[in-house]
Amino acid sequence: MSLAPFWRYYGGKNRAAKLYPQPEHDTIIEPFAGAAGYSCRYPDRRVILVDRSPIIAGIWRYLIATPAAEILALPDIPEGGTVDDLPVCQEARWLIGFRVQNGRESPRARVSSMHKRGRSKGWTDGWHSVTRNLIASQVDLIRHWCIIEGEYHDAPNIEATWHIDPPYNNRAGRRYPEQPDDFAALGDWCRTRRGLVMVCENEGANWLPFEPLRDIISAQTAKSGARSAEVIWLNRRPRYAWGVQTGLFG
């Protein structure tokens, strides 16, 4: 079964996860975890997430370890208040801060006007009982996941399906607070991973021989309808039939 996103992160791949090759191994590794949009599509696999951001790593540690009942008991944001007013742990504040404004690169303190309107309509965005019920219904399904707070190269080089989605090497990617230090070195590292390796980027990137994937609408551009020209590098032909026609491998 596929999970709904626990939060929508800037540049996240939850909407586009179905476009990428399905996993060929019992283990999935995401060295730039973010909201783990690819792994959320295959939650029953052994999942190893890596992220250098203490905020992202903290949220995942919280979700993996927190009982569903504790998620359900998290409070609403008081009228006129902010996420910072909540008497909860910092990791919960970070999670809620991402929920109150979709597709951001960092947590926000105030609820957007759109989410205020959506609350009365039962939307699963924002922060309210519907959101808490959704998250609580899913946390037991990721107890076997693990998170490594560190650099991408701290991921163990084991036989796995690698979904590598770094901050893009363009203007959009610079919005992330955490950046790869050297994209050429990252490219060399990607080539040495064991298993099926897929690397995500945006049109114009040249630190690997990328091929076009598809234009997608991402979380941060859904309202405007703007599209992102996604490209992909694969270390080999996927074992299973792949639905996206990219021209890869002839």
Short mmCIF file of C-alpha atoms in Angstrom, two decimals:
data_model
loop_
_atom_site.label_atom_id
_atom_site.label_comp_id
_atom_site.label_asym_id
_atom_site.label_seq_id
_atom_site.Cartn_x
_atom_site.Cartn_y
_atom_site.Cartn_z
CA MET A 1 0.00 0.00 0.00
CA SER A 2 1.08 3.56 -0.67
CA LEU A 3 1.16 6.16 2.11
CA ALA A 4 -0.02 9.73 1.89
CA PRO A 5 2.80 12.21 2.48
CA PHE A 6 3.42 12.94 6.15
CA TRP A 7 4.11 16.47 4.96
CA ARG A 8 4.67 18.16 1.61
CA TYR A 9 8.26 19.30 1.22
CA TYR A 10 9.65 21.74 -1.32
CA GLY A 11 10.67 19.69 -4.37
CA GLY A 12 9.19 16.52 -2.87
CA LYS A 13 8.55 13.51 -5.10
CA ASN A 14 5.29 12.19 -3.66
CA ARG A 15 3.28 13.27 -6.69
CA ALA A 16 5.91 11.98 -9.11
CA ALA A 17 6.94 8.77 -7.31
CA LYS A 18 4.90 6.60 -9.68
CA LEU A 19 6.99 7.86 -12.61
CA TYR A 20 10.20 6.31 -11.29
CA PRO A 21 11.21 2.64 -11.60
CA GLN A 22 9.78 0.45 -8.89
CA PRO A 23 12.19 -0.95 -6.30
CA GLU A 24 14.05 -4.14 -7.15
CA HIS A 25 15.43 -4.87 -3.68
CA ASP A 26 14.16 -5.39 -0.16
CA THR A 27 15.89 -2.14 0.86
CA ILE A 28 15.29 1.42 -0.38
CA ILE A 29 17.84 4.12 0.43
CA GLU A 30 17.09 7.84 0.08
CA PRO A 31 20.31 9.78 0.77
CA PHE A 32 18.50 13.15 0.52
CA ALA A 33 15.42 12.05 2.40
CA GLY A 34 13.24 15.14 2.65
CA ALA A 35 9.66 13.91 2.97
CA ALA A 36 10.62 10.52 1.44
CA GLY A 37 8.03 10.65 -1.32
CA TYR A 38 9.45 7.61 -3.12
CA SER A 39 9.70 5.42 -0.01
CA CYS A 40 6.15 6.37 1.03
CA ARG A 41 4.98 4.59 -2.11
CA TYR A 42 6.65 1.36 -0.92
CA PRO A 43 6.45 1.51 2.90
CA ASP A 44 6.71 -2.23 3.44
CA ARG A 45 10.33 -2.26 2.23
CA ARG A 46 13.25 -1.78 4.55
CA VAL A 47 13.82 1.97 4.24
CA ILE A 48 17.00 3.82 5.13
CA LEU A 49 16.66 7.60 5.07
CA VAL A 50 19.62 9.97 5.26
CA ASP A 51 19.45 13.74 5.65
CA ARG A 52 21.94 16.29 6.91
CA SER A 53 19.19 18.62 8.13
CA PRO A 54 18.58 18.26 11.88
CA ILE A 55 14.98 19.34 11.25
CA ILE A 56 14.24 16.66 8.66
CA ALA A 57 16.08 13.98 10.64
CA GLY A 58 14.29 15.05 13.82
CA ILE A 59 10.85 14.78 12.22
CA TRP A 60 11.58 11.28 10.94
CA ARG A 61 12.90 10.12 14.30
CA TYR A 62 9.73 11.47 15.87
CA LEU A 63 7.38 9.79 13.38
CA ILE A 64 9.16 6.43 13.51
CA ALA A 65 9.11 6.32 17.31
CA THR A 66 5.88 8.07 18.35
CA PRO A 67 2.74 6.03 19.17
CA ALA A 68 -0.35 6.77 17.12
CA ALA A 69 -2.23 7.77 20.29
CA GLU A 70 0.34 10.48 20.96
CA ILE A 71 -0.10 11.86 17.45
CA LEU A 72 -3.87 11.98 17.94
CA ALA A 73 -3.39 13.88 21.21
CA LEU A 74 -1.43 16.73 19.62
CA PRO A 75 -3.38 20.00 20.03
CA ASP A 76 -4.79 22.41 17.48
CA ILE A 77 -3.09 25.75 16.98
CA PRO A 78 -4.95 28.31 19.13
CA GLU A 79 -7.01 30.94 17.33
CA GLY A 80 -4.69 33.82 16.50
CA GLY A 81 -1.67 31.81 17.69
CA THR A 82 1.26 30.10 16.03
CA VAL A 83 2.94 26.72 16.00
CA ASP A 84 5.40 28.09 18.56
CA ASP A 85 2.54 28.40 21.07
CA LEU A 86 1.95 24.64 21.17
CA PRO A 87 3.08 22.76 24.32
CA VAL A 88 4.70 19.95 22.34
CA CYS A 89 8.23 18.78 21.60
CA GLN A 90 10.31 20.59 19.02
CA GLU A 91 10.08 17.73 16.51
CA ALA A 92 6.27 17.90 16.62
CA ARG A 93 6.44 21.67 16.06
CA TRP A 94 8.61 21.11 13.00
CA LEU A 95 6.16 18.58 11.59
CA ILE A 96 3.19 20.85 12.22
CA GLY A 97 5.14 23.78 10.79
CA PHE A 98 5.45 21.95 7.48
CA ARG A 99 1.77 20.99 7.54
CA VAL A 100 0.44 24.53 7.98
CA GLN A 101 1.95 25.70 4.67
CA ASN A 102 2.45 23.19 1.87
CA GLY A 103 5.59 22.68 -0.16
CA ARG A 104 7.94 24.86 1.88
CA GLU A 105 11.66 24.30 2.34
CA SER A 106 11.42 24.99 6.09
CA PRO A 107 8.66 24.84 8.75
CA ARG A 108 6.37 27.86 9.12
CA ALA A 109 4.78 29.21 12.29
CA ARG A 110 1.46 30.49 10.99
CA VAL A 111 -1.40 28.72 9.25
CA SER A 112 -1.98 29.85 5.66
CA SER A 113 -5.37 31.33 4.81
CA MET A 114 -5.96 28.50 2.33
CA HIS A 115 -5.59 25.89 5.06
CA LYS A 116 -7.90 27.82 7.36
CA ARG A 117 -10.60 27.56 4.68
CA GLY A 118 -9.80 23.91 3.98
CA ARG A 119 -10.18 22.85 7.59
CA SER A 120 -13.96 23.16 7.43
CA LYS A 121 -13.97 21.07 4.24
CA GLY A 122 -12.09 18.12 5.74
CA TRP A 123 -8.89 18.67 3.79
CA THR A 124 -5.92 16.49 4.75
CA ASP A 125 -3.60 19.50 4.45
CA GLY A 126 -3.09 21.97 7.26
CA TRP A 127 -3.22 21.01 10.92
CA HIS A 128 -6.46 19.67 12.42
CA SER A 129 -8.13 16.40 13.42
CA VAL A 130 -8.28 15.05 9.85
CA THR A 131 -4.53 15.54 9.48
CA ARG A 132 -3.77 13.96 12.83
CA ASN A 133 -5.97 10.95 12.01
CA LEU A 134 -4.15 10.48 8.70
CA ILE A 135 -0.67 10.63 10.23
CA ALA A 136 -1.66 8.43 13.19
CA SER A 137 -3.08 5.80 10.81
CA GLN A 138 0.30 5.53 9.07
CA VAL A 139 3.03 5.75 11.73
CA ASP A 140 2.76 2.08 12.70
CA LEU A 141 3.62 1.19 9.09
CA ILE A 142 7.06 2.85 9.26
CA ARG A 143 8.36 1.47 12.57
CA HIS A 144 10.95 -0.58 10.64
CA TRP A 145 12.32 2.49 8.83
CA CYS A 146 15.48 4.18 10.06
CA ILE A 147 16.91 7.69 9.70
CA ILE A 148 20.59 8.67 9.61
CA GLU A 149 21.31 12.31 10.38
CA GLY A 150 24.36 12.98 8.28
CA GLU A 151 25.83 13.49 4.83
CA TYR A 152 24.69 11.50 1.79
CA HIS A 153 27.92 9.51 1.85
CA ASP A 154 27.05 8.23 5.33
CA ALA A 155 24.54 5.89 3.69
CA PRO A 156 25.76 2.27 3.74
CA ASN A 157 26.83 1.04 0.30
CA ILE A 158 24.68 -2.08 0.27
CA GLU A 159 22.64 -3.77 -2.45
CA ALA A 160 19.51 -1.63 -2.57
CA THR A 161 17.25 0.51 -4.69
CA TRP A 162 18.69 4.02 -4.44
CA HIS A 163 16.41 7.01 -4.94
CA ILE A 164 18.80 9.97 -4.97
CA ASP A 165 17.02 13.31 -5.09
CA PRO A 166 19.44 16.09 -4.06
CA PRO A 167 18.64 19.80 -4.06
CA TYR A 168 18.78 20.65 -7.73
CA ASN A 169 21.88 22.38 -9.04
CA ASN A 170 19.95 25.45 -10.18
CA ARG A 171 18.15 28.48 -8.74
CA ALA A 172 15.30 26.41 -7.29
CA GLY A 173 17.72 24.11 -5.49
CA ARG A 174 19.36 27.02 -3.74
CA ARG A 175 16.23 27.53 -1.66
CA TYR A 176 17.22 24.51 0.43
CA PRO A 177 19.14 25.36 3.60
CA GLU A 178 21.37 22.27 3.09
CA GLN A 179 23.30 21.87 -0.17
CA PRO A 180 25.74 19.29 -1.59
CA ASP A 181 29.25 20.70 -1.41
CA ASP A 182 30.39 19.31 -4.78
CA PHE A 183 28.04 17.99 -7.46
CA ALA A 184 30.87 16.39 -9.44
CA ALA A 185 31.85 14.40 -6.35
CA LEU A 186 28.20 13.50 -5.81
CA GLY A 187 28.02 12.18 -9.37
CA ASP A 188 31.08 10.01 -8.85
CA TRP A 189 29.57 8.68 -5.61
CA CYS A 190 26.27 7.84 -7.34
CA ARG A 191 28.10 5.73 -9.92
CA THR A 192 29.60 3.52 -7.19
CA ARG A 193 26.34 2.57 -5.43
CA ARG A 194 25.31 -1.09 -5.44
CA GLY A 195 21.93 -2.10 -6.84
CA LEU A 196 19.50 -0.04 -8.91
CA VAL A 197 20.40 3.65 -8.77
CA MET A 198 18.11 6.46 -9.93
CA VAL A 199 19.15 10.09 -9.63
CA CYS A 200 16.67 12.96 -9.98
CA GLU A 201 17.47 16.38 -11.38
CA ASN A 202 16.04 19.28 -13.35
CA GLU A 203 16.54 20.06 -17.03
CA GLY A 204 19.97 21.55 -17.69
CA ALA A 205 21.88 19.58 -15.06
CA ASN A 206 25.07 18.03 -16.41
CA TRP A 207 26.90 16.46 -13.45
CA LEU A 208 25.62 13.08 -14.70
CA PRO A 209 24.43 12.15 -18.23
CA PHE A 210 20.77 12.82 -17.45
CA GLU A 211 17.90 11.97 -19.79
CA PRO A 212 14.44 13.58 -19.93
CA LEU A 213 11.80 12.05 -17.67
CA ARG A 214 8.65 14.15 -17.76
CA ASP A 215 7.28 17.57 -16.91
CA ILE A 216 5.57 17.40 -13.53
CA ILE A 217 3.55 19.69 -11.29
CA SER A 218 5.25 19.76 -7.92
CA ALA A 219 3.75 20.60 -4.53
CA GLN A 220 4.99 24.17 -4.57
CA THR A 221 3.63 24.88 -8.09
CA ALA A 222 0.32 23.00 -7.94
CA LYS A 223 -1.77 26.15 -7.51
CA SER A 224 -0.14 28.00 -10.41
CA GLY A 225 0.05 24.95 -12.67
CA ALA A 226 3.72 25.62 -13.40
CA ARG A 227 5.68 22.55 -14.43
CA SER A 228 9.15 21.29 -13.67
CA ALA A 229 11.12 19.58 -16.43
CA GLU A 230 12.43 16.51 -14.61
CA VAL A 231 15.39 14.45 -15.82
CA ILE A 232 16.81 11.16 -14.56
CA TRP A 233 20.00 9.12 -14.57
CA LEU A 234 19.88 5.34 -14.13
CA ASN A 235 22.94 3.16 -13.67
CA ARG A 236 21.31 0.35 -15.67
CA ARG A 237 18.10 -0.83 -17.28
CA PRO A 238 15.41 -1.51 -14.64
CA ARG A 239 14.51 -5.16 -14.16
CA TYR A 240 10.76 -4.53 -14.26
CA ALA A 241 8.65 -2.89 -16.93
CA TRP A 242 8.86 0.86 -16.58
CA GLY A 243 5.81 2.86 -17.61
CA VAL A 244 7.53 6.16 -18.44
CA GLN A 245 8.80 6.41 -22.01
CA THR A 246 12.07 8.33 -21.74
CA GLY A 247 14.15 7.01 -24.62
CA LEU A 248 16.61 5.54 -22.14
CA PHE A 249 18.49 2.39 -23.23
CA GLY A 250 17.24 2.66 -26.78
#
